[in-house]
Amino acid sequence: MKKYISFFLLFIVTPLSILSAQKTLRTLLSPGKQTAVTVGLNKTGEPFYKITYQGKIAVDWSRLGFLTKNFDLRDGFTLQSAKTATHDETWKPVWGEVAQIRDHYNELEYALRDEAGRRMIIRFRAYDEGAGFRYEFPQQDAMKNVSITDELTEFQMTADHTAWWIPGDYDSNEHVYTTCPISQIDNERYNREYAIATQHIVKMKNVQTPITMKTASGMHLSIAEAALADFGALHLESDVKNLKFKAFLIPSADSTVKSINSAPFHAPWRAVLLSKDAAGILESKLILNLNEPCKIEDVSWIKPQKYVGVWWEMHVGLATWDMEATQDMMAATGREVKGRHGANTGNVKRYIDFAAKYGFDGVLVEGWNVGWKDWFGKWKDEVFDFAKPYPDFDIEELSRYAREKGVRIIAHHETSGAVTSYERQMDAAYAFMNKYGQNSVKTGYVGKIIPRGEWHDGQWMNNHYLRVAERTAKNRIMVDMHEPVRPSGWHRTWPNWLASEAARGQEFNAWSSGNPPEHECILPFTRILGGPMDYTPGIFETRMSAYDPKKTEVVHTTVAKQLALYVTLYSPLQMAADLPENYEKRPDVFQFIRDVPVDWDDTRVLNAAVGDHITIARRQKGAQNWFLGSITDENARNFTVKLDFLPAGKTYEATIYADGPGAHWKDNPYPVSISKRTVRKGDVLDLQLAAGGGCAIAFMLK
Amino acid sequence: MKKYISFFLLFIVTPLSILSAQKTLRTLLSPGKQTAVTVGLNKTGEPFYKITYQGKIAVDWSRLGFLTKNFDLRDGFTLQSAKTATHDETWKPVWGEVAQIRDHYNELEYALRDEAGRRMIIRFRAYDEGAGFRYEFPQQDAMKNVSITDELTEFQMTADHTAWWIPGDYDSNEHVYTTCPISQIDNERYNREYAIATQHIVKMKNVQTPITMKTASGMHLSIAEAALADFGALHLESDVKNLKFKAFLIPSADSTVKSINSAPFHAPWRAVLLSKDAAGILESKLILNLNEPCKIEDVSWIKPQKYVGVWWEMHVGLATWDMEATQDMMAATGREVKGRHGANTGNVKRYIDFAAKYGFDGVLVEGWNVGWKDWFGKWKDEVFDFAKPYPDFDIEELSRYAREKGVRIIAHHETSGAVTSYERQMDAAYAFMNKYGQNSVKTGYVGKIIPRGEWHDGQWMNNHYLRVAERTAKNRIMVDMHEPVRPSGWHRTWPNWLASEAARGQEFNAWSSGNPPEHECILPFTRILGGPMDYTPGIFETRMSAYDPKKTEVVHTTVAKQLALYVTLYSPLQMAADLPENYEKRPDVFQFIRDVPVDWDDTRVLNAAVGDHITIARRQKGAQNWFLGSITDENARNFTVKLDFLPAGKTYEATIYADGPGAHWKDNPYPVSISKRTVRKGDVLDLQLAAGGGCAIAFMLK
């Protein structure tokens, strides 16, 4: 697929005075010439690069390089070679938003050598939808062990763009997004108003990647990372005066060092996603393409799935994780605990019955294993036994019962951050799962990490997540990670890694100030660019006062919007998160959740504005049915949608789940108007979304 | 066995003014009234204790207590109760120096409560051979999670005793001992003259426990630790002006914290071994008695053993660990490498043949598994695969061959400090061993620890060593740990943990300034008090110039002393460390190594002076044969030994391996005079030990 091309790409004349050594300048154009990457060395041999998109500068001249404990990789470089290549390949994901993905780029291998003979290659890939580059360190005598102390990569913005971002927290991504100009980036409020239980925000101008921006002319760009491995996660230091971002790597437990590597090695890809509009960012496959192909030979056992589970009842305070009945989410938030162990045999059977009746694949059971009494906030190394159920969780009987009903129990491995303990038990835990016919596991990393001093987003943990993906794959187990680093496209390589949390999920609505209505209108443009999120939508009873009259928390949504999220928040793993009894009260509305699939052959973004609204249509995998989701932020909106995506000459029955009369996330979340229409390609639908509302449509081929 | 006794022990009148609250004073006498421990609170509620031995003060009034991150456990205490008990039990170790051990003590449970209601119990045990105490923190609402920042325990000496010590290194015990008065303790030279590859000495007055001292009147005392678990190891800060030691706990990766515990918990035992002479320290069973009984039900598979192995040839530069042939010890020390992979099938067969021919139980093979190329000094997380042999190590064939010859291959699991990697692989590694019939493993921890920031002697690693002991036991595997924390008597509880290195071993003689002749005359009084050491004696070719004319290193010993070490350095696991060809050159001398057992029913210390000389006689387990070892430091010595230990009425053939004419460790190490005599109880032998020499005698029942 890859062949080296012999012609030199054209120089683009640059006005920048720092680049005097013109003979080192190289420009790489994307196949359709949308994107151009220019790279060169300045007079002192420092590498710089620039990215233009559709003739406009997206990233102006920006520094490249590293500092290490024993030497700098900053300047004194000479250009050894600059090889170009082109690549055009179409590959099929095991599951996804589309049936196949084209990976089409031109590549420049920019090989440098410094005065001490150290060799560093910067590999650039120009796509029509953006650019990626990564640093490579070949095997060499001049560089063996490298303790990286800083990455110098910069991203020079051209103006004070609007940015959507969360703070550069070493330990968590579970933050609400801020929307503001680059010049106003400041994390201070996150340590004040929005503090969460495990967070570590020390640099007040640091933000996480992906950060997504919109220029005055409407260009959208997102700075992201792909294929993060053996490295601290990429955050960005914001130079709010000069409108520049600089790489900041999450440190290791040795706080003087960001990562420790041995040549040969390479850093993860740094990526800049580019689009003329918001929709293009949602459609980008750049991060996936920068990842390696699937490493699992037989993928027949990997199945997207919908599930229910013993989970939301703990968050709303009806049940506890621990059998001693002290540890529901209210205990963590310091409030009263009701005290019934959720994962008891009878209750789990109720969920299995429900799943079987309504066609769900799995039943997640949290709180099934011993250890929960000590799990929260203790920084203990030995907390859980992953092969020892509580005595009131009859695993033999439940395994038999689930098998009989055609439902899988989804295992839950909460580590409480004691990762060394989990790694010691992995082999035994997966053998235990296999023994009981469980083929999916939800892992959790709530709390400060052990190894002590390591961070959720540091090199050691980033390697851990990959180890879990690999070792679960070896055991034919699918995995859903909660509280890991945000994903960077590894689901291409390890498609058994179905989803991650790694963002502020639904549960915050149950016991905190919650997620503002715009939250789900930002996630797909930021966090979800790197991979699916297990957001757990589908809450029908949005008011916590239903469980306890003293409570005031609400989910910031209408019920119709909860349905639409199954389409707009892409994931091959979707929970119907509410309690069975709440679904059984509204079977007409519930029907959409039963119908909506979790795997797709095609996806069309019909409209999108970051933080405001998203409307997406998707075609069911291996079928002709289409599903549409449309969501809005706190503002009511009307959209006219033309059904151009439907195939010509076919007739569909559309079931439309719209916000009902007077619906409003704050005062009146419940009304859902359900209507049916017969439609064809080219028909037009008017969607009326309430404040904090949404609309979901199932188009079933007649 | 334990019954509470109802009478109050006598008060000992104390002149110390700090103790004004006389009603809190309690004195605990040992069963034979040799040792008295007095404890009390001063006016501000601070606990203090004092230990007297045979009427003399051993430890004068000394503080007790802790500091934690959130509160102090230093003062404001009131005495809640002071219960006493007595205990007299005789137990049989699975293996050891004697067939049975008496555990006879009086106990005081001194229960305190501070002003915030926090409860702390100090449990004292008075033995005739010393005292132990430990802090206990029962379950309580006032104290849940405890982040210990400092232990306040002091040991106030009464004069400027002579002390034998090594520096308070967080990462290593592989130091030569210093002999000096307390007032002159200073670690400075260890960072200057004697630096080793992995060491971390930051406090210039800190020493490790056990530290052994001799008073002007000849009393010997050793401050030690027993049953170290879930805590940083106990070092001591030396107050050289006030002749006082204060507890210093090795920190965790969070450098502000020494250990993190949750009530209920207890600290390890702090122990003071007391004796009127040096011999009594060697005979003390105090540390073992403070440990818990054996936790392994079926111990039939645990066997003391003698072994040979592919090991010394790497240290002398004839072979390498890695198949790529770059990594013998010379590579680590920066010198030329010869380049033959030691663990190749043919060479291992040669060792198996040798072991089978001469009756050894095992053959250790280092360098058998992939990963060695990267092992040294890289601080890498993924180095070794413990289930993947090098291609030139034919494990199928070698396993078959060893089984046929009745010899066991001893596995080697060098972690290079990457302990998280080892813990991930333990299950697989032990299953691999079981598959190939290996029932012993030597582990290694060379290098900086991963989890990064943790130390060899910190809480996390101390728990790791115990996990290895427990998990190997579960797999019926015996273990010999190299580079762990120094032992604290855990071999009582986990007798599959046969030995540890945890001190400066024989190999230093092969490629460094080595171990001075007094080294082996200090180890049994310090390091070995906590448990057996795999010192690897038996070097017949003591001059490294035999391998390379350019080399000047020598083992600081005579050959006769090498034999004597099998008796004086007690271990149930003893290596014959030299090369097979060196043994086959001197079959007459080698006969002693073939004869000497590694398990004993009785032990008699015939003479001893710390750092000067040791003469010990031991009776073979389950037999009437006796073996005697006598060693000296750099001074030649003559001893007259009366054979009172032999049973009356029996006749023995004594084979005496003495330093030959003109023997001297420096100039003339090789002469060994072998003579035979018929002896009986009461006979007298004159032993003539050369400088750096020794004498070994086998008494075989006729």
mmCIF file of C-alpha atoms in Angstrom, chain A residues 69 139 144-145 147 252-254 257 259-262 373-374 376-382 420-421 423-428 448 450-454 459-460 463 467 471, chain B residues 69 139 144-145 147 252-254 257 259-262 373-374 376-382 420-421 423-428 448 450-454 459-460 463 467 471:
data_model
loop_
_atom_site.group_PDB
_atom_site.id
_atom_site.type_symbol
_atom_site.label_atom_id
_atom_site.label_comp_id
_atom_site.label_asym_id
_atom_site.label_seq_id
_atom_site.Cartn_x
_atom_site.Cartn_y
_atom_site.Cartn_z
ATOM 1 C CA LYS A 69 17.482 14.159 31.821
ATOM 2 C CA GLN A 139 18.255 2.150 17.630
ATOM 3 C CA LYS A 144 19.967 4.283 24.553
ATOM 4 C CA ASN A 145 17.904 5.019 27.631
ATOM 5 C CA SER A 147 14.358 9.853 30.535
ATOM 6 C CA SER A 252 5.714 9.517 36.343
ATOM 7 C CA ALA A 253 5.993 8.740 40.047
ATOM 8 C CA ASP A 254 9.509 10.108 39.766
ATOM 9 C CA VAL A 257 10.640 12.516 34.736
ATOM 10 C CA SER A 259 8.538 9.006 30.765
ATOM 11 C CA ILE A 260 11.365 6.515 30.548
ATOM 12 C CA ASN A 261 11.988 4.830 27.219
ATOM 13 C CA SER A 262 14.712 2.857 25.496
ATOM 14 C CA LYS A 373 -16.395 -1.855 52.535
ATOM 15 C CA ASP A 374 -12.866 -0.496 52.199
ATOM 16 C CA PHE A 376 -13.324 4.398 48.789
ATOM 17 C CA GLY A 377 -10.672 6.969 49.558
ATOM 18 C CA LYS A 378 -8.287 4.766 51.537
ATOM 19 C CA TRP A 379 -5.396 4.373 49.082
ATOM 20 C CA LYS A 380 -5.141 0.744 50.158
ATOM 21 C CA ASP A 381 -3.179 -1.761 48.101
ATOM 22 C CA GLU A 382 -5.280 -4.822 48.867
ATOM 23 C CA THR A 420 -0.888 -3.368 41.359
ATOM 24 C CA SER A 421 -3.403 -5.485 43.217
ATOM 25 C CA GLU A 423 -2.479 -6.803 37.936
ATOM 26 C CA ARG A 424 -1.578 -9.505 40.426
ATOM 27 C CA GLN A 425 -5.068 -10.941 40.096
ATOM 28 C CA MET A 426 -5.733 -10.525 36.392
ATOM 29 C CA ASP A 427 -4.980 -14.084 35.371
ATOM 30 C CA ALA A 428 -7.130 -15.483 38.147
ATOM 31 C CA LYS A 448 -5.609 7.577 43.854
ATOM 32 C CA ILE A 450 -1.239 2.481 43.473
ATOM 33 C CA PRO A 451 1.664 2.361 42.432
ATOM 34 C CA ARG A 452 1.669 5.394 44.697
ATOM 35 C CA GLY A 453 2.822 8.523 42.994
ATOM 36 C CA GLU A 454 1.622 7.373 39.592
ATOM 37 C CA GLN A 459 3.147 6.339 31.409
ATOM 38 C CA TRP A 460 2.769 3.448 33.811
ATOM 39 C CA ASN A 463 0.695 0.899 29.652
ATOM 40 C CA ARG A 467 -2.091 -4.559 29.090
ATOM 41 C CA ARG A 471 -4.823 -9.723 28.322
ATOM 42 C CA LYS B 69 -0.418 13.043 58.491
ATOM 43 C CA GLN B 139 -10.651 -0.945 65.190
ATOM 44 C CA LYS B 144 -9.520 4.731 60.515
ATOM 45 C CA ASN B 145 -6.944 5.413 57.856
ATOM 46 C CA SER B 147 -0.784 7.799 57.031
ATOM 47 C CA SER B 252 6.755 5.137 50.367
ATOM 48 C CA ALA B 253 6.706 6.548 46.841
ATOM 49 C CA ASP B 254 4.745 9.404 48.339
ATOM 50 C CA VAL B 257 4.440 9.272 54.022
ATOM 51 C CA SER B 259 3.281 3.874 55.428
ATOM 52 C CA ILE B 260 -0.447 3.855 54.913
ATOM 53 C CA ASN B 261 -2.517 1.570 57.102
ATOM 54 C CA SER B 262 -6.119 1.103 58.128
ATOM 55 C CA LYS B 373 20.041 -7.771 27.163
ATOM 56 C CA ASP B 374 18.045 -4.940 28.706
ATOM 57 C CA PHE B 376 20.750 -3.677 33.890
ATOM 58 C CA GLY B 377 20.338 -0.067 34.910
ATOM 59 C CA LYS B 378 17.492 0.870 32.576
ATOM 60 C CA TRP B 379 14.585 1.184 35.000
ATOM 61 C CA LYS B 380 12.382 -0.487 32.406
ATOM 62 C CA ASP B 381 8.997 -1.914 33.326
ATOM 63 C CA GLU B 382 8.935 -4.781 30.857
ATOM 64 C CA THR B 420 5.073 -4.770 38.774
ATOM 65 C CA SER B 421 6.095 -6.759 35.733
ATOM 66 C CA GLU B 423 3.677 -9.551 39.823
ATOM 67 C CA ARG B 424 1.772 -9.597 36.555
ATOM 68 C CA GLN B 425 3.594 -12.754 35.556
ATOM 69 C CA MET B 426 3.728 -14.637 38.842
ATOM 70 C CA ASP B 427 0.838 -16.979 38.163
ATOM 71 C CA ALA B 428 2.155 -17.847 34.731
ATOM 72 C CA LYS B 448 15.748 0.669 40.990
ATOM 73 C CA ILE B 450 9.223 -0.197 39.661
ATOM 74 C CA PRO B 451 6.680 0.965 41.008
ATOM 75 C CA ARG B 452 8.896 4.000 40.493
ATOM 76 C CA GLY B 453 9.560 5.909 43.643
ATOM 77 C CA GLU B 454 9.234 2.833 45.829
ATOM 78 C CA GLN B 459 6.027 -0.769 52.668
ATOM 79 C CA TRP B 460 4.995 -1.735 49.158
ATOM 80 C CA ASN B 463 4.380 -6.591 51.188
ATOM 81 C CA ARG B 467 3.193 -12.060 48.609
ATOM 82 C CA ARG B 471 2.110 -17.390 46.347
#
